[in-house]
């Protein structure tokens, strides 16, 4: 079994190395033919002289090629601005399309082979490493032995390297997608399989990698928590929703000439839901598009309070959400790194609710502009000062670069805990109007601290358990891991009547002395 694991690790590292190395496996040369086929007719006259020196010039890397393309376009735009020819300013992003069309060499000629070696072999290697744990770890039950001595799981050099790779990937994905053209091309075979008329994009690459990670690491999650039916259920749930609703269904809708739409995503997490372009896209798509728009509104207006009342915020954060799905699967090895201090809780409350307020103000401004046709409120441009900063700071930096890149540094729920406006909204409902709670049998608690250690949301669960007090924190996502790691059965996830939910501490067991305020 150990030989199988080590062989799987070698295969996975080979695939990972090939994925990273494929960044360097192409050359780039812009020809006049490529220029003519990609650039719009109204831009050819101004761009061709600016790019004349780039024609037939060989580049070994995408970075200098993309930079030269962007510099040529910016030179044209700068001249147009200086002469106040605002209609001649080029807003189209040609860097990605020109880079892809100019790509030559091993990657575009062998993309199916590379897809197999990177993703199929990588998945095989990962599963060979994961599945033998069924035998090697003994009987079912969570094994966290030596986790704080691990270079990956406790901010060691492997964890730091992993974090740096994730942060670097998100920066490239969000802000320099043309640089990673090779990675985008490699997933083109799976894009063609779903929609033959489409070509892969940066967002298809992201969706595929996201789903790949959730599915592979979801199998690890099921094996690790196989003694718990609840953990198996919710892991299968997030795997299904990520694969079917977040990845496949939107692509199938596009193939059927319908709007791209994720039926499980909702405002305020889906912060561009009320953007003018999005509303116009849905409402102009016929009956199905109107249904999508109505569904999106109904989900956060009616669905959130109803489902949170009966099940707590776990119905979304731990069973459905893609962010939660990645955190619970790929992020599970890092859950013990969440900060349990009171100071972190104070920062969490101000930050996550501050983002929610920001989202509400931004959305109000966007809707005002859409309804009135005015781009400003009291002289404040709604796009420049609301929508654009929110998209950059929250939609890109916080949710992606920090939210996932900081898994090995701050735990797997950094975004969910400190930045997700939907989590804040769900949490407010859960805190004050829900049947959900985690009950504690304080008389059985031995203060081992497992519950607090492995709470991904940074809740000091032991503090509540020692006092025999229900856990009804707004941040709790109901993952149930605190209950799963408890050796004494102290913690239990329950949906009951609201009576007694805000209980008082109990000093000596659940049927003994209560502390009255």
Coordinates of N, CA, C and O in Angstrom, one line a residue, residues 45-187:
X45 N -6.8 50.1 -39.1 CA -6.1 51.2 -39.7 C -5.2 51.9 -38.7 O -4.0 52.3 -39.0
X46 N -5.6 52.0 -37.4 CA -4.8 52.7 -36.4 C -3.8 51.7 -35.7 O -2.7 52.1 -35.3
X47 N -4.2 50.4 -35.6 CA -3.3 49.5 -34.9 C -2.2 48.9 -35.8 O -1.1 48.6 -35.3
X48 N -2.4 48.8 -37.1 CA -1.4 48.1 -37.9 C -0.1 48.9 -37.9 O 1.0 48.2 -37.8
X49 N -0.1 50.2 -38.1 CA 1.2 50.9 -38.0 C 1.9 50.7 -36.6 O 3.1 50.6 -36.6
X50 N 1.1 50.7 -35.6 CA 1.7 50.6 -34.2 C 2.3 49.2 -34.0 O 3.2 49.0 -33.2
X51 N 1.7 48.2 -34.6 CA 2.2 46.8 -34.4 C 3.1 46.3 -35.6 O 3.5 45.1 -35.6
X52 N 3.4 47.2 -36.5 CA 4.2 46.7 -37.7 C 5.5 46.1 -37.3 O 5.9 45.1 -37.9
X53 N 6.1 46.7 -36.3 CA 7.4 46.2 -35.8 C 7.3 44.8 -35.1 O 8.4 44.1 -35.0
X54 N 6.1 44.4 -34.7 CA 6.0 43.1 -34.0 C 5.7 42.0 -35.0 O 5.9 40.8 -34.6
X55 N 5.4 42.3 -36.3 CA 5.1 41.2 -37.2 C 6.3 40.3 -37.4 O 7.4 40.8 -37.7
X56 N 6.0 39.0 -37.3 CA 7.0 38.0 -37.6 C 8.2 38.0 -36.6 O 9.2 37.3 -36.8
X57 N 8.0 38.7 -35.5 CA 9.1 38.7 -34.5 C 8.8 37.5 -33.5 O 7.7 37.2 -33.1
X58 N 9.8 36.7 -33.3 CA 9.7 35.5 -32.5 C 9.9 35.8 -31.0 O 10.8 36.5 -30.6
X59 N 8.9 35.2 -30.2 CA 9.0 35.3 -28.7 C 9.0 33.9 -28.1 O 8.2 33.1 -28.5
X60 N 9.9 33.7 -27.1 CA 9.9 32.4 -26.5 C 9.0 32.3 -25.3 O 8.6 31.2 -24.9
X61 N 8.5 33.4 -24.8 CA 7.5 33.4 -23.7 C 6.3 34.3 -24.0 O 6.4 35.3 -24.8
X62 N 5.2 34.0 -23.3 CA 4.0 34.8 -23.6 C 4.1 36.2 -22.9 O 3.5 37.2 -23.4
X63 N 4.9 36.4 -21.8 CA 4.9 37.6 -21.1 C 5.4 38.8 -21.9 O 4.8 39.8 -22.1
X64 N 6.6 38.7 -22.5 CA 7.1 39.8 -23.4 C 6.2 40.1 -24.6 O 6.0 41.2 -25.0
X65 N 5.6 39.0 -25.2 CA 4.8 39.1 -26.3 C 3.5 39.9 -25.9 O 3.1 40.9 -26.6
X66 N 2.9 39.5 -24.8 CA 1.7 40.2 -24.4 C 2.0 41.7 -24.0 O 1.2 42.6 -24.3
X67 N 3.1 41.9 -23.4 CA 3.5 43.3 -23.0 C 3.7 44.2 -24.2 O 3.2 45.3 -24.2
X68 N 4.3 43.6 -25.2 CA 4.5 44.4 -26.4 C 3.2 44.7 -27.1 O 3.0 45.8 -27.7
X69 N 2.3 43.8 -27.2 CA 0.9 44.0 -27.7 C 0.2 45.1 -27.0 O -0.3 46.0 -27.6
X70 N 0.2 45.0 -25.7 CA -0.5 46.0 -24.8 C 0.1 47.4 -25.0 O -0.6 48.4 -25.0
X71 N 1.5 47.4 -25.1 CA 2.1 48.7 -25.2 C 1.8 49.4 -26.5 O 1.6 50.6 -26.6
X72 N 1.7 48.6 -27.6 CA 1.3 49.1 -28.9 C -0.1 49.7 -28.9 O -0.4 50.8 -29.4
X73 N -1.0 48.9 -28.2 CA -2.4 49.4 -28.1 C -2.5 50.6 -27.3 O -3.2 51.6 -27.6
X74 N -1.8 50.7 -26.2 CA -1.8 51.8 -25.3 C -1.2 53.1 -25.9 O -1.7 54.2 -25.7
X75 N -0.2 52.9 -26.8 CA 0.3 54.0 -27.5 C -0.7 54.7 -28.4 O -0.8 55.9 -28.5
X76 N -1.5 53.8 -29.1 CA -2.6 54.3 -29.9 C -3.6 55.0 -29.1 O -4.1 56.1 -29.5
X77 N -4.0 54.4 -28.0 CA -5.0 55.0 -27.1 C -4.5 56.4 -26.5 O -5.3 57.3 -26.4
X78 N -3.3 56.4 -26.1 CA -2.7 57.6 -25.5 C -2.8 58.8 -26.5 O -3.1 59.9 -26.2
X79 N -2.4 58.5 -27.8 CA -2.5 59.5 -28.8 C -3.9 60.0 -29.0 O -4.2 61.2 -29.1
X80 N -4.9 59.1 -29.0 CA -6.3 59.4 -29.2 C -6.8 60.3 -28.0 O -7.5 61.2 -28.2
X81 N -6.4 60.0 -26.8 CA -6.8 60.7 -25.7 C -6.2 62.1 -25.7 O -6.9 63.1 -25.4
X82 N -4.9 62.2 -26.1 CA -4.3 63.5 -26.1 C -4.9 64.5 -27.1 O -4.9 65.7 -26.9
X83 N -5.4 63.9 -28.2 CA -6.1 64.7 -29.2 C -7.6 64.7 -29.0 O -8.4 65.2 -29.9
X84 N -8.1 64.2 -27.9 CA -9.5 64.2 -27.5 C -10.4 63.5 -28.5 O -11.5 63.9 -28.7
X85 N -9.8 62.5 -29.2 CA -10.6 61.7 -30.1 C -11.1 60.4 -29.3 O -10.7 59.3 -29.5
X86 N -12.1 60.7 -28.4 CA -12.6 59.7 -27.5 C -13.2 58.5 -28.2 O -13.1 57.4 -27.7
X87 N -13.8 58.7 -29.4 CA -14.4 57.6 -30.1 C -13.4 56.7 -30.7 O -13.7 55.6 -31.1
X88 N -12.1 57.1 -30.8 CA -11.1 56.2 -31.4 C -10.3 55.4 -30.3 O -9.4 54.7 -30.7
X89 N -10.6 55.6 -29.1 CA -10.0 54.9 -28.0 C -10.5 53.4 -28.1 O -11.7 53.1 -28.2
X90 N -9.5 52.5 -28.1 CA -9.8 51.0 -28.2 C -10.0 50.4 -26.8 O -9.1 50.4 -26.0
X91 N -11.2 49.9 -26.6 CA -11.6 49.3 -25.4 C -11.5 47.8 -25.4 O -11.5 47.1 -24.4
X92 N -11.4 47.2 -26.6 CA -11.3 45.8 -26.8 C -10.0 45.2 -26.2 O -9.0 45.8 -26.4
X93 N -10.1 44.1 -25.6 CA -8.9 43.4 -25.1 C -8.4 42.4 -26.1 O -8.9 41.3 -26.2
X94 N -7.4 42.9 -26.9 CA -6.9 42.0 -28.0 C -5.7 41.1 -27.5 O -5.3 40.3 -28.3
X95 N -5.2 41.4 -26.4 CA -4.0 40.6 -26.0 C -4.2 39.1 -25.9 O -3.4 38.4 -26.4
X96 N -5.3 38.7 -25.3 CA -5.6 37.3 -25.2 C -5.9 36.6 -26.5 O -5.3 35.6 -26.8
X97 N -6.7 37.2 -27.4 CA -7.0 36.6 -28.7 C -5.8 36.6 -29.6 O -5.6 35.6 -30.3
X98 N -5.0 37.7 -29.6 CA -3.8 37.7 -30.4 C -2.7 36.7 -29.9 O -2.1 36.0 -30.7
X99 N -2.6 36.6 -28.6 CA -1.7 35.6 -28.0 C -2.0 34.2 -28.4 O -1.2 33.4 -28.8
X100 N -3.3 33.9 -28.3 CA -3.8 32.5 -28.6 C -3.6 32.2 -30.1 O -3.1 31.1 -30.5
X101 N -3.9 33.2 -31.0 CA -3.8 33.0 -32.4 C -2.3 32.9 -32.9 O -2.0 32.3 -33.9
X102 N -1.4 33.5 -32.1 CA 0.0 33.6 -32.4 C 0.8 32.4 -31.8 O 2.0 32.3 -32.0
X103 N 0.1 31.6 -31.0 CA 0.7 30.5 -30.3 C 1.2 29.4 -31.2 O 0.4 29.0 -32.0
X104 N 2.5 29.0 -31.1 CA 3.0 28.0 -31.9 C 3.8 27.0 -31.0 O 4.2 27.3 -29.9
X105 N 4.0 25.8 -31.6 CA 4.9 24.9 -30.9 C 4.2 23.7 -30.3 O 3.1 23.3 -30.7
X106 N 4.7 23.2 -29.2 CA 4.3 21.9 -28.6 C 2.9 22.0 -28.0 O 2.1 21.0 -28.2
X107 N 2.5 23.0 -27.3 CA 1.2 23.0 -26.6 C 0.0 23.0 -27.6 O -0.8 22.1 -27.5
X108 N -0.1 23.9 -28.6 CA -1.2 23.8 -29.5 C -1.3 22.6 -30.3 O -2.3 22.2 -30.8
X109 N -0.1 22.0 -30.6 CA 0.0 20.8 -31.4 C -0.3 19.5 -30.6 O -0.6 18.5 -31.2
X110 N -0.2 19.6 -29.3 CA -0.3 18.4 -28.5 C -1.2 18.6 -27.3 O -1.0 18.1 -26.2
X111 N -2.3 19.4 -27.4 CA -3.1 19.8 -26.3 C -3.8 18.6 -25.7 O -4.0 18.5 -24.5
X112 N -4.3 17.6 -26.5 CA -5.0 16.4 -26.0 C -4.0 15.6 -25.2 O -4.4 15.0 -24.1
X113 N -2.8 15.4 -25.7 CA -1.8 14.6 -24.9 C -1.5 15.3 -23.6 O -1.4 14.6 -22.5
X114 N -1.3 16.6 -23.6 CA -1.0 17.3 -22.4 C -2.2 17.3 -21.4 O -1.9 17.1 -20.2
X115 N -3.4 17.3 -21.9 CA -4.5 17.2 -21.0 C -4.5 15.9 -20.3 O -4.8 15.8 -19.1
X116 N -4.2 14.8 -21.1 CA -4.2 13.5 -20.5 C -3.1 13.4 -19.4 O -3.3 12.9 -18.3
X117 N -1.9 13.9 -19.8 CA -0.7 13.7 -18.9 C -0.9 14.6 -17.6 O -0.4 14.2 -16.5
X118 N -1.5 15.7 -17.8 CA -1.7 16.6 -16.6 C -2.9 16.3 -15.7 O -2.7 16.1 -14.5
X119 N -4.0 16.1 -16.4 CA -5.3 16.0 -15.6 C -5.6 14.5 -15.3 O -6.0 14.1 -14.2
X120 N -5.6 13.7 -16.3 CA -5.9 12.3 -16.1 C -4.9 11.6 -15.3 O -5.2 10.9 -14.3
X121 N -3.6 11.7 -15.7 CA -2.5 11.1 -14.9 C -2.5 11.8 -13.5 O -2.2 11.1 -12.5
X122 N -2.7 13.1 -13.4 CA -2.6 13.7 -12.1 C -3.7 13.2 -11.2 O -3.5 13.0 -10.0
X123 N -5.0 13.1 -11.8 CA -6.1 12.5 -10.9 C -5.8 11.1 -10.5 O -6.0 10.7 -9.3
X124 N -5.2 10.3 -11.4 CA -4.9 8.9 -11.1 C -3.8 8.9 -9.9 O -4.0 8.1 -9.0
X125 N -2.8 9.7 -10.1 CA -1.8 9.8 -9.0 C -2.3 10.2 -7.7 O -2.0 9.7 -6.6
X126 N -3.2 11.2 -7.7 CA -3.8 11.7 -6.5 C -4.6 10.6 -5.8 O -4.6 10.4 -4.6
X127 N -5.4 9.9 -6.6 CA -6.3 8.8 -6.0 C -5.4 7.7 -5.5 O -5.8 7.0 -4.5
X128 N -4.3 7.4 -6.2 CA -3.4 6.3 -5.7 C -2.8 6.7 -4.4 O -2.5 5.9 -3.6
X129 N -2.6 8.0 -4.2 CA -2.1 8.5 -2.9 C -3.2 8.5 -1.8 O -2.9 8.3 -0.6
X130 N -4.4 8.8 -2.2 CA -5.5 9.0 -1.3 C -6.1 7.7 -0.8 O -6.3 7.4 0.4
X131 N -6.5 6.8 -1.8 CA -7.3 5.6 -1.5 C -6.7 4.6 -0.5 O -7.4 4.1 0.3
X132 N -5.4 4.4 -0.6 CA -4.7 3.4 0.3 C -4.9 3.8 1.8 O -4.7 3.0 2.7
X133 N -5.3 5.1 2.1 CA -5.5 5.5 3.4 C -6.6 4.7 4.1 O -6.6 4.6 5.4
X134 N -7.5 4.1 3.3 CA -8.5 3.3 3.9 C -7.9 2.1 4.7 O -8.4 1.8 5.8
X135 N -6.9 1.5 4.2 CA -6.2 0.4 4.9 C -5.1 0.9 5.9 O -5.0 0.5 7.0
X136 N -4.3 1.9 5.4 CA -3.2 2.3 6.2 C -3.6 3.0 7.5 O -2.9 3.0 8.5
X137 N -4.7 3.7 7.5 CA -5.1 4.5 8.7 C -6.0 3.6 9.7 O -6.5 4.2 10.6
X138 N -6.2 2.4 9.4 CA -6.9 1.5 10.3 C -8.4 1.7 10.2 O -8.9 2.1 9.2
X139 N -9.1 1.5 11.3 CA -10.6 1.5 11.3 C -11.1 3.0 11.0 O -10.3 3.9 11.2
X140 N -12.3 3.1 10.6 CA -12.9 4.5 10.3 C -12.8 5.3 11.6 O -12.9 4.9 12.7
X141 N -12.6 6.6 11.3 CA -12.4 7.6 12.4 C -11.4 8.6 12.0 O -10.4 8.2 11.2
X142 N -11.5 9.8 12.4 CA -10.6 10.9 11.9 C -9.2 10.7 12.6 O -9.1 10.5 13.8
X143 N -8.2 10.7 11.7 CA -6.8 10.6 12.2 C -6.1 11.9 11.8 O -5.9 12.2 10.7
X144 N -5.8 12.6 12.9 CA -5.1 13.9 12.7 C -3.7 13.8 13.3 O -3.1 14.8 13.8
X145 N -3.1 12.6 13.4 CA -1.8 12.4 14.0 C -0.7 13.2 13.3 O -0.6 13.3 12.1
X146 N 0.1 13.9 14.1 CA 1.2 14.7 13.7 C 0.9 15.8 12.7 O 1.7 16.2 11.9
X147 N -0.3 16.2 12.7 CA -0.7 17.3 11.7 C 0.0 18.6 12.0 O 0.3 19.3 11.0
X148 N 0.3 18.9 13.2 CA 1.1 20.1 13.5 C 2.6 19.9 13.3 O 3.3 20.9 13.6
X149 N 3.0 18.8 12.9 CA 4.4 18.6 12.6 C 4.6 18.5 11.0 O 5.7 18.2 10.6
X150 N 3.6 18.7 10.3 CA 3.6 18.6 8.8 C 4.1 19.9 8.2 O 3.6 21.0 8.5
X151 N 4.9 19.8 7.2 CA 5.4 21.0 6.5 C 4.3 21.6 5.6 O 4.4 22.7 5.2
X152 N 3.3 20.8 5.3 CA 2.2 21.3 4.5 C 1.1 21.8 5.4 O 0.6 22.9 5.1
X153 N 0.7 21.2 6.4 CA -0.4 21.5 7.2 C -0.2 22.5 8.3 O -1.2 22.9 8.9
X154 N 1.0 22.9 8.6 CA 1.2 23.8 9.7 C 2.2 24.9 9.3 O 3.2 25.2 10.1
X155 N 1.9 25.5 8.2 CA 2.7 26.7 7.7 C 4.2 26.4 7.6 O 5.0 27.2 7.8
X156 N 4.5 25.1 7.2 CA 5.9 24.8 6.9 C 6.2 25.2 5.4 O 5.4 25.9 4.8
X157 N 7.4 24.8 5.0 CA 7.9 25.2 3.7 C 7.0 24.8 2.5 O 6.8 25.5 1.6
X158 N 6.4 23.6 2.7 CA 5.5 23.1 1.6 C 4.2 23.9 1.6 O 3.7 24.3 0.5
X159 N 3.7 24.2 2.8 CA 2.5 25.1 2.9 C 2.7 26.4 2.3 O 1.9 27.0 1.6
X160 N 3.9 27.0 2.6 CA 4.2 28.4 2.1 C 4.3 28.3 0.6 O 3.9 29.2 -0.1
X161 N 5.0 27.3 0.1 CA 5.1 27.1 -1.4 C 3.8 27.0 -2.1 O 3.5 27.6 -3.1
X162 N 2.9 26.1 -1.4 CA 1.6 26.0 -2.0 C 0.8 27.3 -2.0 O 0.1 27.6 -3.0
X163 N 0.9 28.0 -0.9 CA 0.2 29.3 -0.8 C 0.7 30.3 -1.9 O -0.1 31.0 -2.6
X164 N 2.0 30.3 -2.1 CA 2.6 31.2 -3.1 C 2.1 30.8 -4.5 O 1.8 31.7 -5.3
X165 N 2.0 29.5 -4.8 CA 1.6 29.0 -6.1 C 0.1 29.4 -6.3 O -0.3 29.9 -7.4
X166 N -0.7 29.3 -5.3 CA -2.1 29.6 -5.4 C -2.3 31.1 -5.6 O -3.1 31.6 -6.4
X167 N -1.6 31.9 -4.8 CA -1.7 33.4 -5.0 C -1.2 33.8 -6.4 O -1.9 34.6 -7.0
X168 N -0.1 33.2 -6.8 CA 0.4 33.6 -8.1 C -0.6 33.2 -9.2 O -0.8 33.9 -10.2
X169 N -1.2 32.0 -9.1 CA -2.2 31.6 -10.1 C -3.4 32.5 -10.1 O -3.9 32.9 -11.2
X170 N -3.9 32.9 -9.0 CA -5.1 33.8 -9.0 C -4.7 35.2 -9.6 O -5.6 35.8 -10.2
X171 N -3.6 35.7 -9.3 CA -3.1 37.0 -9.9 C -3.1 36.9 -11.4 O -3.6 37.8 -12.1
X172 N -2.5 35.8 -11.9 CA -2.4 35.6 -13.3 C -3.8 35.5 -13.9 O -4.1 36.0 -15.0
X173 N -4.7 34.7 -13.3 CA -6.0 34.4 -13.8 C -6.8 35.7 -13.9 O -7.5 35.9 -14.9
X174 N -6.8 36.5 -12.8 CA -7.7 37.7 -12.8 C -7.1 38.8 -13.6 O -7.9 39.6 -14.2
X175 N -5.8 39.0 -13.5 CA -5.3 40.3 -14.0 C -4.4 40.1 -15.3 O -4.2 41.1 -16.0
X176 N -3.9 38.9 -15.5 CA -3.0 38.7 -16.7 C -3.3 37.4 -17.4 O -2.4 36.5 -17.6
X177 N -4.6 37.2 -17.8 CA -5.0 35.9 -18.4 C -4.3 35.6 -19.7 O -4.1 34.4 -20.0
X178 N -3.8 36.6 -20.4 CA -3.1 36.3 -21.7 C -1.8 35.6 -21.4 O -1.3 34.8 -22.3
X179 N -1.2 35.8 -20.2 CA 0.1 35.2 -19.9 C -0.1 33.6 -19.8 O 0.8 32.9 -20.1
X180 N -1.3 33.2 -19.4 CA -1.5 31.7 -19.2 C -2.3 31.1 -20.3 O -3.0 30.2 -20.2
X181 N -2.0 31.6 -21.5 CA -2.7 31.1 -22.7 C -2.5 29.6 -22.9 O -3.4 28.9 -23.3
X182 N -1.3 29.1 -22.6 CA -1.0 27.7 -22.7 C -1.9 26.9 -21.9 O -2.4 25.8 -22.3
X183 N -2.1 27.3 -20.6 CA -3.0 26.5 -19.7 C -4.4 26.5 -20.2 O -5.1 25.6 -20.0
X184 N -4.8 27.7 -20.8 CA -6.2 27.8 -21.3 C -6.3 26.8 -22.5 O -7.4 26.1 -22.6
X185 N -5.3 26.8 -23.4 CA -5.4 25.9 -24.6 C -5.5 24.4 -24.2 O -6.2 23.6 -24.8
X186 N -4.8 24.0 -23.1 CA -4.7 22.6 -22.7 C -6.1 22.1 -22.4 O -6.4 20.9 -22.6
X187 N -7.0 22.9 -21.8 CA -8.3 22.4 -21.4 C -9.3 22.5 -22.6 O -10.5 22.3 -22.4

